[in-house]
Amino acid sequence: AYARLPAQEAQALNYTWAITLALLAVPLLKQRLMATELAAVLVSYFGVFIICTHGDITGFSVASPSGVLLALGSTLLWSLYWIANTRVTGDPVAALFLNFLGGSVLTGVYVMVTDVPLEWNAHFVLGSIYIGIFEMGVTFIIWLAALKRAESAARVTTLIFLSPLVSLVFIGTIAQETIHPSTFVGLAFILGGMVLQRRGRAAVPGSD
């Protein structure tokens, strides 16, 4: 998906897995989705829709339909993965270790079968270490712990939409990609959905 779409579109679509997770948590985890939370999800998703269409919400013209389908398909896999992990009763760190150990074995088999060339330079090694520790390591543990303690998955997953703000900074400065005005409009809707969701929870006795 990231290879087929501009970074600002791909990252916005990638974050819709949080929306999918909140919705799937209702039938699979038997969690209750409040009306304000549902409205917040819809508002946030509309912001993502604006971003990926460059503001052309009637024409729905995107750079790569296949890229969009791949990104949205990954949201379903991510959501089911995290929901399945909330049912694990053992040590979550050990569970994640076994998940990634199994993934490493499968990746190794794939490399050997397909004869994919490996490059062992500092650029790839340091990048792998960063991804392993931060993107796929410590952050996974913190995120899983948050899901296990949350009364509502929607309440936690809405906070994920803060990340695109930081991502846009890197996309503009490092990737040198021109940020479209529609991206800022879309993010305004995303953050508006976050505010709506938080106020809805605060209005319920016993919630903060």
Short mmCIF file of C-alpha atoms in Angstrom, two decimals:
data_model
loop_
_atom_site.label_atom_id
_atom_site.label_comp_id
_atom_site.label_asym_id
_atom_site.label_seq_id
_atom_site.Cartn_x
_atom_site.Cartn_y
_atom_site.Cartn_z
CA ALA A 1 0.00 0.00 0.00
CA TYR A 2 2.80 2.42 0.90
CA ALA A 3 4.55 1.61 -2.38
CA ARG A 4 1.41 2.44 -4.38
CA LEU A 5 0.13 5.55 -2.60
CA PRO A 6 1.54 8.94 -1.55
CA ALA A 7 2.74 8.69 2.05
CA GLN A 8 0.13 11.10 3.41
CA GLU A 9 -2.68 9.01 1.90
CA ALA A 10 -1.23 5.65 2.89
CA GLN A 11 -0.66 6.64 6.51
CA ALA A 12 -4.19 8.03 6.83
CA LEU A 13 -5.73 4.83 5.46
CA ASN A 14 -3.40 2.78 7.63
CA TYR A 15 -4.77 4.43 10.76
CA THR A 16 -8.34 3.42 9.96
CA TRP A 17 -7.50 0.07 11.57
CA ALA A 18 -8.29 1.84 14.85
CA ILE A 19 -11.81 2.48 13.56
CA THR A 20 -12.16 -1.14 12.46
CA LEU A 21 -10.95 -2.29 15.88
CA ALA A 22 -13.50 -0.18 17.74
CA LEU A 23 -16.33 -1.55 15.58
CA LEU A 24 -15.22 -5.20 15.73
CA ALA A 25 -14.85 -4.97 19.52
CA VAL A 26 -18.63 -4.72 19.79
CA PRO A 27 -19.51 -8.21 18.44
CA LEU A 28 -16.21 -9.95 19.30
CA LEU A 29 -15.41 -8.50 22.74
CA LYS A 30 -19.04 -7.76 23.68
CA GLN A 31 -18.23 -4.11 24.31
CA ARG A 32 -20.89 -1.43 24.13
CA LEU A 33 -20.48 1.32 21.57
CA MET A 34 -22.12 4.55 22.72
CA ALA A 35 -23.88 6.80 20.23
CA THR A 36 -21.29 9.53 20.74
CA GLU A 37 -18.48 7.04 20.18
CA LEU A 38 -20.07 5.87 16.95
CA ALA A 39 -20.46 9.48 15.84
CA ALA A 40 -16.81 10.12 16.72
CA VAL A 41 -15.74 7.13 14.63
CA LEU A 42 -17.75 8.39 11.65
CA VAL A 43 -16.40 11.93 11.95
CA SER A 44 -12.82 10.67 12.19
CA TYR A 45 -13.29 8.33 9.25
CA PHE A 46 -14.75 11.17 7.19
CA GLY A 47 -11.53 13.05 7.85
CA VAL A 48 -9.54 10.11 6.54
CA PHE A 49 -11.85 10.01 3.50
CA ILE A 50 -11.10 13.67 2.77
CA ILE A 51 -7.37 13.05 2.99
CA CYS A 52 -7.25 10.06 0.66
CA THR A 53 -9.46 11.78 -1.96
CA HIS A 54 -7.58 15.12 -1.80
CA GLY A 55 -10.87 16.78 -0.89
CA ASP A 56 -12.75 15.43 -3.92
CA ILE A 57 -15.34 13.61 -1.81
CA THR A 58 -17.85 13.28 -4.66
CA GLY A 59 -15.44 12.03 -7.31
CA PHE A 60 -13.49 9.73 -4.94
CA SER A 61 -10.37 9.91 -7.08
CA VAL A 62 -7.34 8.26 -5.48
CA ALA A 63 -3.83 7.66 -6.76
CA SER A 64 -4.13 3.87 -6.66
CA PRO A 65 -7.33 1.86 -6.01
CA SER A 66 -5.23 -1.27 -5.42
CA GLY A 67 -3.19 0.62 -2.83
CA VAL A 68 -6.37 1.69 -1.05
CA LEU A 69 -7.69 -1.89 -1.02
CA LEU A 70 -4.40 -3.20 0.35
CA ALA A 71 -4.34 -0.56 3.10
CA LEU A 72 -7.95 -1.18 4.11
CA GLY A 73 -7.42 -4.94 3.99
CA SER A 74 -4.52 -4.58 6.41
CA THR A 75 -6.79 -2.77 8.88
CA LEU A 76 -8.97 -5.88 9.16
CA LEU A 77 -5.94 -8.09 9.83
CA TRP A 78 -4.53 -5.67 12.41
CA SER A 79 -7.88 -5.39 14.22
CA LEU A 80 -8.41 -9.14 14.41
CA TYR A 81 -4.82 -9.56 15.62
CA TRP A 82 -5.23 -7.14 18.51
CA ILE A 83 -8.65 -8.48 19.47
CA ALA A 84 -7.25 -12.02 19.55
CA ASN A 85 -4.40 -10.84 21.78
CA THR A 86 -6.79 -9.38 24.34
CA ARG A 87 -8.04 -12.93 24.96
CA VAL A 88 -4.56 -14.20 25.83
CA THR A 89 -4.48 -14.80 29.59
CA GLY A 90 -0.73 -15.30 29.91
CA ASP A 91 2.11 -12.81 29.93
CA PRO A 92 1.47 -10.40 27.02
CA VAL A 93 5.21 -9.83 26.53
CA ALA A 94 5.80 -13.56 26.17
CA ALA A 95 2.85 -13.80 23.78
CA LEU A 96 4.23 -11.03 21.58
CA PHE A 97 7.66 -12.67 21.64
CA LEU A 98 6.17 -15.95 20.42
CA ASN A 99 4.22 -14.10 17.72
CA PHE A 100 7.30 -12.37 16.35
CA LEU A 101 9.46 -15.48 16.75
CA GLY A 102 6.99 -17.38 14.61
CA GLY A 103 6.92 -14.52 12.13
CA SER A 104 10.72 -14.51 11.95
CA VAL A 105 10.77 -18.22 11.15
CA LEU A 106 8.17 -17.81 8.41
CA THR A 107 10.05 -14.82 6.99
CA GLY A 108 13.27 -16.82 6.99
CA VAL A 109 11.58 -19.66 5.12
CA TYR A 110 10.16 -17.19 2.59
CA VAL A 111 13.60 -15.67 1.99
CA MET A 112 15.17 -19.07 1.41
CA VAL A 113 12.39 -20.27 -0.88
CA THR A 114 12.24 -17.12 -3.00
CA ASP A 115 16.00 -16.44 -2.91
CA VAL A 116 15.47 -12.79 -1.89
CA PRO A 117 18.83 -10.96 -1.72
CA LEU A 118 19.79 -9.65 1.73
CA GLU A 119 21.73 -6.43 2.24
CA TRP A 120 23.71 -6.20 5.48
CA ASN A 121 24.73 -2.53 5.49
CA ALA A 122 24.38 -0.05 8.34
CA HIS A 123 21.30 1.58 6.78
CA PHE A 124 19.24 -1.62 6.84
CA VAL A 125 20.61 -2.94 10.14
CA LEU A 126 19.94 0.29 12.05
CA GLY A 127 16.52 0.57 10.45
CA SER A 128 15.68 -2.99 11.50
CA ILE A 129 16.82 -2.32 15.07
CA TYR A 130 14.67 0.83 15.26
CA ILE A 131 11.59 -0.97 13.91
CA GLY A 132 12.15 -3.95 16.18
CA ILE A 133 12.48 -1.91 19.36
CA PHE A 134 10.07 0.99 18.84
CA GLU A 135 7.54 0.23 16.10
CA MET A 136 7.12 -3.49 16.78
CA GLY A 137 8.43 -3.90 20.33
CA VAL A 138 7.94 -1.54 23.26
CA THR A 139 5.01 0.23 21.61
CA PHE A 140 3.20 -3.07 21.02
CA ILE A 141 3.51 -3.96 24.70
CA ILE A 142 2.18 -0.58 25.82
CA TRP A 143 -0.68 -0.71 23.31
CA LEU A 144 -1.73 -4.24 24.31
CA ALA A 145 -1.66 -3.25 27.98
CA ALA A 146 -3.91 -0.27 27.22
CA LEU A 147 -6.43 -2.47 25.37
CA LYS A 148 -6.55 -4.95 28.23
CA ARG A 149 -7.27 -2.21 30.77
CA ALA A 150 -9.72 -0.16 28.70
CA GLU A 151 -13.45 -0.42 29.29
CA SER A 152 -14.01 0.58 25.68
CA ALA A 153 -11.70 -0.09 22.74
CA ALA A 154 -13.15 2.98 21.00
CA ARG A 155 -11.95 5.18 23.82
CA VAL A 156 -8.35 4.02 23.37
CA THR A 157 -8.23 3.68 19.59
CA THR A 158 -9.43 7.24 18.98
CA LEU A 159 -6.15 8.45 20.49
CA ILE A 160 -4.34 6.76 17.60
CA PHE A 161 -5.38 9.63 15.36
CA LEU A 162 -2.90 11.92 17.10
CA SER A 163 -0.11 10.08 15.27
CA PRO A 164 -0.88 11.45 11.76
CA LEU A 165 -0.04 14.94 13.01
CA VAL A 166 3.49 13.81 13.80
CA SER A 167 3.64 11.72 10.62
CA LEU A 168 2.90 14.75 8.45
CA VAL A 169 5.93 16.53 9.89
CA PHE A 170 8.18 13.63 8.86
CA ILE A 171 6.47 13.24 5.48
CA GLY A 172 7.01 16.91 4.68
CA THR A 173 10.56 17.24 6.01
CA ILE A 174 12.12 13.84 5.37
CA ALA A 175 10.12 12.46 2.44
CA GLN A 176 9.90 15.97 0.92
CA GLU A 177 6.27 15.36 -0.02
CA THR A 178 4.00 18.36 -0.58
CA ILE A 179 1.21 18.28 1.98
CA HIS A 180 -2.17 18.96 0.37
CA PRO A 181 -4.55 21.47 2.00
CA SER A 182 -7.18 18.71 2.11
CA THR A 183 -4.88 16.78 4.43
CA PHE A 184 -5.14 19.50 7.07
CA VAL A 185 -8.93 19.65 6.61
CA GLY A 186 -9.14 15.90 7.04
CA LEU A 187 -7.03 15.99 10.18
CA ALA A 188 -9.35 18.67 11.59
CA PHE A 189 -12.24 16.20 11.26
CA ILE A 190 -10.14 13.44 12.79
CA LEU A 191 -9.27 15.56 15.82
CA GLY A 192 -12.88 16.76 16.01
CA GLY A 193 -13.97 13.15 16.27
CA MET A 194 -11.52 12.66 19.11
CA VAL A 195 -12.95 15.61 21.02
CA LEU A 196 -16.51 14.33 20.44
CA GLN A 197 -15.60 10.88 21.72
CA ARG A 198 -13.92 12.22 24.84
CA ARG A 199 -16.85 14.49 25.70
CA GLY A 200 -19.29 11.67 25.22
CA ARG A 201 -17.41 9.49 27.69
CA ALA A 202 -17.03 12.33 30.16
CA ALA A 203 -20.80 12.80 30.19
CA VAL A 204 -21.35 9.22 31.44
CA PRO A 205 -21.29 8.83 35.25
CA GLY A 206 -18.16 7.01 36.37
CA SER A 207 -16.23 7.88 33.19
CA ASP A 208 -13.44 10.42 32.76
#
